[in-house]
Short mmCIF file of C-alpha atoms in Angstrom, two decimals:
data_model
loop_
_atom_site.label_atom_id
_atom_site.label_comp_id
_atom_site.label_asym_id
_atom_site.label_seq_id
_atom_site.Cartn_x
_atom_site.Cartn_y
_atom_site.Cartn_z
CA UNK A 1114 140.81 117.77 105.71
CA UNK A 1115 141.92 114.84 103.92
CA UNK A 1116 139.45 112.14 103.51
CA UNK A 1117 139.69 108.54 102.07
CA UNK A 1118 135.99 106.99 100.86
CA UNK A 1119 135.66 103.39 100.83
CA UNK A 1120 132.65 102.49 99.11
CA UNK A 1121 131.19 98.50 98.77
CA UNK A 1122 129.94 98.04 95.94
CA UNK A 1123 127.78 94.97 96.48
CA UNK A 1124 125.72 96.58 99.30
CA UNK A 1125 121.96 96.87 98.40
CA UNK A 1126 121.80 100.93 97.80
CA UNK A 1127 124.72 100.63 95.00
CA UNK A 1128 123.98 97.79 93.44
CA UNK A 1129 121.76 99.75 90.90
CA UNK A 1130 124.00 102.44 90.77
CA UNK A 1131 126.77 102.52 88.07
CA UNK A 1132 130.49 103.17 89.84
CA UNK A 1133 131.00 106.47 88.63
CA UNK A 1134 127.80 107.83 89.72
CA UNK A 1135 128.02 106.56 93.33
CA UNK A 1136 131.75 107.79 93.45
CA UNK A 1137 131.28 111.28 91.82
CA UNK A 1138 128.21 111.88 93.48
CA UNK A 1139 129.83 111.39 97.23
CA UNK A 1140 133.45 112.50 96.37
CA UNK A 1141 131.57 116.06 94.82
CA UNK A 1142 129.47 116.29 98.29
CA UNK A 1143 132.45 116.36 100.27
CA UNK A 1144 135.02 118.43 97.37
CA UNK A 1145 132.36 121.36 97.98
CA UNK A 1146 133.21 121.34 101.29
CA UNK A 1147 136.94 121.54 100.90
CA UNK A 1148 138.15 118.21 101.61
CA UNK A 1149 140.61 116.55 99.48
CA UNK A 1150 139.31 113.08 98.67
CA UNK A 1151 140.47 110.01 97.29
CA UNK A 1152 137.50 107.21 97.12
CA UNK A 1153 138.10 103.27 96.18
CA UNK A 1154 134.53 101.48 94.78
CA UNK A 1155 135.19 97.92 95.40
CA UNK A 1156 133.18 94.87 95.59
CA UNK A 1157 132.20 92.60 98.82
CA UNK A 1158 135.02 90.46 98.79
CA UNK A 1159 137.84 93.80 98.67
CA UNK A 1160 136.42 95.61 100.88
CA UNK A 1161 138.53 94.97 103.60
CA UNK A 1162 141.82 95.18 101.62
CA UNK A 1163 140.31 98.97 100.20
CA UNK A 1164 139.82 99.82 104.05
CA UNK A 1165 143.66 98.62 104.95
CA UNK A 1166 145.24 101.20 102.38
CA UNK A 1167 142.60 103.85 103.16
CA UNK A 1168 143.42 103.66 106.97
CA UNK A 1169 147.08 103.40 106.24
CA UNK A 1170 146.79 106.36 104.07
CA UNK A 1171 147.47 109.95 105.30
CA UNK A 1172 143.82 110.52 105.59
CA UNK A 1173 142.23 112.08 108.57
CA UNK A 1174 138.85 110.93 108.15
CA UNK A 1175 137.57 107.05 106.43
CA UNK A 1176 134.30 107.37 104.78
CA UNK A 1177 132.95 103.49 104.69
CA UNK A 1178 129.96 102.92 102.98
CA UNK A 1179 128.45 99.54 103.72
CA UNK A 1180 126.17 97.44 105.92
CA UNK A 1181 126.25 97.28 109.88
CA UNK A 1182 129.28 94.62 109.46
CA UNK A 1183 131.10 96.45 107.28
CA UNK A 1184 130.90 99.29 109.13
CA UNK A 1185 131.92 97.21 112.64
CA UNK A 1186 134.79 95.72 110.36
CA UNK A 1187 136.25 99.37 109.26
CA UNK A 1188 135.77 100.43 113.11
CA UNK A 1189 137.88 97.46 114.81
CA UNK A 1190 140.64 99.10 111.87
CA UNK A 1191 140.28 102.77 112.36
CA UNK A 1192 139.80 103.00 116.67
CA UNK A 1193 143.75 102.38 117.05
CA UNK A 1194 144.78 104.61 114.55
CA UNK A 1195 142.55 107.86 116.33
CA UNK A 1196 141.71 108.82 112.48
CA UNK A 1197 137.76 109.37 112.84
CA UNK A 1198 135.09 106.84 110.51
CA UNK A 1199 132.45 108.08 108.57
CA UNK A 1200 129.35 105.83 107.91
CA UNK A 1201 127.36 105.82 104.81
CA UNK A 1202 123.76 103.62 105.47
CA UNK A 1203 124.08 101.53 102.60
CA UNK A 1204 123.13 98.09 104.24
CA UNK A 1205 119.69 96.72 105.28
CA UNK A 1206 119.46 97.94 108.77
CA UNK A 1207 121.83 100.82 109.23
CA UNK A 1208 121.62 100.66 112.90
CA UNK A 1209 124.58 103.08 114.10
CA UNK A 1210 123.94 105.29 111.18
CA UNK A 1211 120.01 105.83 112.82
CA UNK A 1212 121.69 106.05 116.04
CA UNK A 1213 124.04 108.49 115.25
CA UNK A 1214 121.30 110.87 113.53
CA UNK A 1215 122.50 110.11 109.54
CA UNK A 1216 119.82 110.66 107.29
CA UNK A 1217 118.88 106.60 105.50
CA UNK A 1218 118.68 108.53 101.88
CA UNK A 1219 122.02 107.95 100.10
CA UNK A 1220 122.20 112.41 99.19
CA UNK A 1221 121.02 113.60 102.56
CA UNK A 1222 123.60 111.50 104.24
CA UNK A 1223 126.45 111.98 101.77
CA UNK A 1224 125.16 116.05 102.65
CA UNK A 1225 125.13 115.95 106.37
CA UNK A 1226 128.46 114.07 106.50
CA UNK A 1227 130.25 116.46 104.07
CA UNK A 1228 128.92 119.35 106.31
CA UNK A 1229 129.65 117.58 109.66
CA UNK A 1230 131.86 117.32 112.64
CA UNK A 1231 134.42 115.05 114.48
CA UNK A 1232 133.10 113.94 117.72
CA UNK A 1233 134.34 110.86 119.90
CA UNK A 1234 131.46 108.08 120.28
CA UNK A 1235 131.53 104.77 123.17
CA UNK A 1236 132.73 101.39 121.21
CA UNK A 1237 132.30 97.94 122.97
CA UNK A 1238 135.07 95.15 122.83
CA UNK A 1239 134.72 91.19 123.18
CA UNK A 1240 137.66 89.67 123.83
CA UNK A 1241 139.49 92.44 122.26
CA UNK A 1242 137.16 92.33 119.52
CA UNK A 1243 135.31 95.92 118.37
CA UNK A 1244 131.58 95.83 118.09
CA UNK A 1245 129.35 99.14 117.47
CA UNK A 1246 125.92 98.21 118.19
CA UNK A 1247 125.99 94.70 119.42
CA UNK A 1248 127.03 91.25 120.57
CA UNK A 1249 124.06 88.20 120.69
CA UNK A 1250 124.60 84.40 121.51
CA UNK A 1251 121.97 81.96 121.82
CA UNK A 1252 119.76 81.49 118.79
CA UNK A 1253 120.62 84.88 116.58
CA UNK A 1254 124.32 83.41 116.00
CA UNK A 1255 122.80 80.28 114.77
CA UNK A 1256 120.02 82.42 112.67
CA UNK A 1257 122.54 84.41 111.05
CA UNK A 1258 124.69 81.09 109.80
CA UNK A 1259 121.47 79.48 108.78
CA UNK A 1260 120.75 82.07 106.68
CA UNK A 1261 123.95 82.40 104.60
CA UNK A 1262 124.16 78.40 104.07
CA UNK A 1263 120.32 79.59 102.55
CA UNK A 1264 121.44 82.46 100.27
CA UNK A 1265 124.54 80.36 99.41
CA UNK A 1266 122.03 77.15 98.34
CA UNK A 1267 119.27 77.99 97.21
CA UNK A 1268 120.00 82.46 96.22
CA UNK A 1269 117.68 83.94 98.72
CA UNK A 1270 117.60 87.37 99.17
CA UNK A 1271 118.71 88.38 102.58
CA UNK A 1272 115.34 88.54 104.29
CA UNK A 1273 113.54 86.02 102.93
CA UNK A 1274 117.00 83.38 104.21
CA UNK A 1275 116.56 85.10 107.98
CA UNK A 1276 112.60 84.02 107.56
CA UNK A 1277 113.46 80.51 106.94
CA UNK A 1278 116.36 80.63 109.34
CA UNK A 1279 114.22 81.99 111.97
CA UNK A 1280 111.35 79.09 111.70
CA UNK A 1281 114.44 76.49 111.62
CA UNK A 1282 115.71 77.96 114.89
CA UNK A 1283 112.28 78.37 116.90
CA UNK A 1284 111.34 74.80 115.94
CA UNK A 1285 114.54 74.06 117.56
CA UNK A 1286 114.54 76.79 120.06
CA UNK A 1287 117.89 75.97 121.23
CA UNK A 1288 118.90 76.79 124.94
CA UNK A 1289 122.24 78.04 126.45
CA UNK A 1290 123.65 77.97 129.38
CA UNK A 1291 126.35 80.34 130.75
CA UNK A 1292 127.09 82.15 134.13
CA UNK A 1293 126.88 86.08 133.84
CA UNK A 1294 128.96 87.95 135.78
CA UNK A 1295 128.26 92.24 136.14
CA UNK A 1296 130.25 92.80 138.90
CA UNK A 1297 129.12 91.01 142.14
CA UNK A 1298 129.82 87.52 141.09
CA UNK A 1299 128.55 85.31 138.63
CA UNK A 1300 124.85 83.50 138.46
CA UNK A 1301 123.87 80.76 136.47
CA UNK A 1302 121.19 81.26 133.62
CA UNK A 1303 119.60 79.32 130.68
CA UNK A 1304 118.67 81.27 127.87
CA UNK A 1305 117.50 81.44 124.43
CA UNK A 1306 119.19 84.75 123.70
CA UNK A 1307 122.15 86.80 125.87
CA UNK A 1308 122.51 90.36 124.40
CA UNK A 1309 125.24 93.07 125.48
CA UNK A 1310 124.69 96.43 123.59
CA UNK A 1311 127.28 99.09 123.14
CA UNK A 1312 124.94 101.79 125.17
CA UNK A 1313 121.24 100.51 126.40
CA UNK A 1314 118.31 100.73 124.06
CA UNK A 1315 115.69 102.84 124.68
CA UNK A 1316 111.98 101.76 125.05
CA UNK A 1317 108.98 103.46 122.60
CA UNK A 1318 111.04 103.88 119.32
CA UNK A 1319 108.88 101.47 117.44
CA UNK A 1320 110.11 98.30 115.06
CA UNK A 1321 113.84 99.34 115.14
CA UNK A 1322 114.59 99.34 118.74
CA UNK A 1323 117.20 102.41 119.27
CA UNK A 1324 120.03 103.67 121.36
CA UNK A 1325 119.15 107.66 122.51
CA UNK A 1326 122.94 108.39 123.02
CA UNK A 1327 126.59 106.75 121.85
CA UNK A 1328 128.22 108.41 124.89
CA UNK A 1329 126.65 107.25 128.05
CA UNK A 1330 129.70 104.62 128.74
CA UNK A 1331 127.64 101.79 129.85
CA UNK A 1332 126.88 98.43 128.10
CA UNK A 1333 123.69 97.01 128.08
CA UNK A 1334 122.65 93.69 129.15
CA UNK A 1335 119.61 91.75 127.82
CA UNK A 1336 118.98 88.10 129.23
CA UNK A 1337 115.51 86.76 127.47
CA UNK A 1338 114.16 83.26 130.22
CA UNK A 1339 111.57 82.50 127.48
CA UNK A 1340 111.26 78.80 127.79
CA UNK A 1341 109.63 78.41 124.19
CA UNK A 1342 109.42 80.19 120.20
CA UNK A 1343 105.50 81.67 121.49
CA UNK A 1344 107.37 83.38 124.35
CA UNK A 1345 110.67 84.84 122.23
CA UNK A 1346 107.20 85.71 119.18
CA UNK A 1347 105.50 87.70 121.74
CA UNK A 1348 109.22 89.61 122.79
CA UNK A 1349 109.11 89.90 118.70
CA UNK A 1350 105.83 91.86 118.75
CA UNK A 1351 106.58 93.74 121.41
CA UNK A 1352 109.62 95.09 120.16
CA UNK A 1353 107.75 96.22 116.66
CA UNK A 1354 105.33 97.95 119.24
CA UNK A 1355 108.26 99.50 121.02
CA UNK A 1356 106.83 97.87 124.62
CA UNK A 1357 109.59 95.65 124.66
CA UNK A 1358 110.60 96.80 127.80
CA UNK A 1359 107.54 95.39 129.56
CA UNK A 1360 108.09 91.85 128.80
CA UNK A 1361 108.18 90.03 132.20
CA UNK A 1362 110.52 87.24 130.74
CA UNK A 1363 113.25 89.58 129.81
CA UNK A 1364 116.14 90.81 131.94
CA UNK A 1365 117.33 94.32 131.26
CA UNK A 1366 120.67 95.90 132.68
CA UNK A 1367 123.16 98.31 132.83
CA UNK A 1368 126.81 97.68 133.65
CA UNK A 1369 130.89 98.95 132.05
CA UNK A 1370 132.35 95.13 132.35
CA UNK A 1371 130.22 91.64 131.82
CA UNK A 1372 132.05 88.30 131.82
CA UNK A 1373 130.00 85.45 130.64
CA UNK A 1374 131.04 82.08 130.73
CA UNK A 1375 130.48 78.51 129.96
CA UNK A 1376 131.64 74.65 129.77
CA UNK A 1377 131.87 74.90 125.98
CA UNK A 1378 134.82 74.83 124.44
CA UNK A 1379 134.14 77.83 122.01
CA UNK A 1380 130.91 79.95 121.67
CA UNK A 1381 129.43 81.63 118.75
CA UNK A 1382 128.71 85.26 119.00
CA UNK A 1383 127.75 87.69 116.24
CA UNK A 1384 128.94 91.02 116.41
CA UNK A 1385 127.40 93.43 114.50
CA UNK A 1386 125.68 90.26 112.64
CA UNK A 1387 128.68 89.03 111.94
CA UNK A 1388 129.38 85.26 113.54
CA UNK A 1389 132.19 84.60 115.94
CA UNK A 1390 133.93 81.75 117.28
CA UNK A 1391 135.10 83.17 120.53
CA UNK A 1392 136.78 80.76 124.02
CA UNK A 1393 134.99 81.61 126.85
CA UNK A 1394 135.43 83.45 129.24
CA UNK A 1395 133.70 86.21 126.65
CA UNK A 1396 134.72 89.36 129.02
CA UNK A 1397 132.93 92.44 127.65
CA UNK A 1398 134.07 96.16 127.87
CA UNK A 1399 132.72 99.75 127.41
CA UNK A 1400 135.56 102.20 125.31
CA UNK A 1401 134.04 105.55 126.49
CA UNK A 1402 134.86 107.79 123.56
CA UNK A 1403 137.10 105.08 122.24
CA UNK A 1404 136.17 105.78 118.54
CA UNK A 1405 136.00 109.41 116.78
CA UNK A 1406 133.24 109.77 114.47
CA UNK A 1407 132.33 112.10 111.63
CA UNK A 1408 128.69 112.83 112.40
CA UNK A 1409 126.13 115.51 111.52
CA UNK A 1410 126.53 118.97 113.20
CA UNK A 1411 124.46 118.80 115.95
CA UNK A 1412 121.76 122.02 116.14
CA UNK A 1413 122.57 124.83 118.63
CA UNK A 1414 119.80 124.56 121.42
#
């Protein structure tokens, strides 16, 4: 097997590594297990340009180590090709790596990725666009933006920007109004937050709210009606108690097409935390199996 490691160098769990470490270290891991392996460190900024050549190479399998949007970014360049992605957790949530059962420690998931198998997992698509965990409008978008123009200004770190993007958005608490359509016609709502999920989240898996399986085919639907920033706190808490689920003022469905729509010109969405510009109508689609993955070998039952 020929594999092609793309590694981003200004993610948080290399950035006090030196180069050669992180790239001997990972290219070793999967050497041991007979691949052939060529690996590219890069900074932020190349990262995209490294993952071009890697998936134009004659590799079978891209290794991207990164954050949730690099990851998203290496998937809407690898699903055409049918080569198969491999996902390092190197960013600050690592949400498909949890979902897709990769250890968070940099050696046990180099480990269980060199050992591991090719297996085809759902994507989601906006507007032709990829997306791997999930798609929010409403306040997140604006969140997200906030909090680079903070890091940019004034050098936050990542989560102390979101905290001061997140008061600046709940003061404002922002509302947005679209018409939803999952199949039997489309209904009017106003809403602080519109979520579609590439699979639905489970309820009871504590602060990081988590998808059970990447190969049900359905997208999930979240519409929040909270009509204030106490209401969207109290969804907040409940989702680091894992009773999310419960909350009275949240909407939770199931469906393989969504079509959402509005009078605005453009709307932002962020996919995979990264921010969009996208012309409505945003029409949403579940890719059963539309992405192969390199993923731990699953135990025999």
């Amino acid at each position: 097997m020929k594999v092609a490691i793309v590694l981003n160098m200004s993610a948080g769990t290399l950035m006090d590594m030196e180069r050669d470490t992180a790239v001997t270290t990972i290219a070793s891991a999967f050497e041991r297990h007979g691949a052939t392996v060529t690996t590219a460190a890069v900074e932020g900024r190349e990262c995209q340009t490294a993952m071009e050549r890697a998936v134009q190479s004659d590799a079978d399998v891209v290794v991207v180590g990164g954050g949730d949007g690099t990851i998203a970014t290496a998937a809407n360049l690898i699903a055409p090709t049918g080569k198969a992605l491999g996902v390092l957790p190197l960013g600050t949530m690592n949400l498909l790596a949890r979902d897709m059962g990769i250890p968070l420690e940099l050696p046990a998931a180099v480990d269980a990725l060199a050992a591991g198998s090719i297996r085809p997992i759902d994507i989601a698509e906006v507007n032709g666009a990829l997306f791997l965990n999930n798609s929010v409008l409403g306040i997140f978008p604006t969140m997200v933006r906030e909090r680079e123009r903070q890091r940019g200004q004034h050098h936050l770190r990542k989560w102390p920007a979101m905290a001061v993007a997140a008061a600046k958005a709940l003061y404002r608490f922002p509302m947005l109004e679209v018409w939803i359509d999952l199949g039997a016609g489309p209904h009017r709502v106003r809403t602080p937050i519109l979520a579609v999920s590439n699979g639905a989240y489970e309820e009871g898996h504590g602060p990081v709210i988590r998808r059970s399986s990447l190969e049900h085919g359905k997208l999930g639907v979240y519409v929040a009606h909270h009509r204030n920033a106490w209401g969207m706190l109290r969804l907040v808490a409940r989702m680091g108690l894992g009773t999310w689920a419960e909350d009275e003022e949240l909407d939770s469905m199931t469906a393989t097409t969504v079509t959402v729509n509005s009078r605005r010109r453009r709307l932002r969405v962020a996919n995979d935390g990264e921010v969009l510009r996208l012309k409505p109508p945003l029409v949403y689609r579940i890719r059963p199996g539309g992405l192969n993955a390199l993923t731990p070998r699953r135990e025999d039952p």
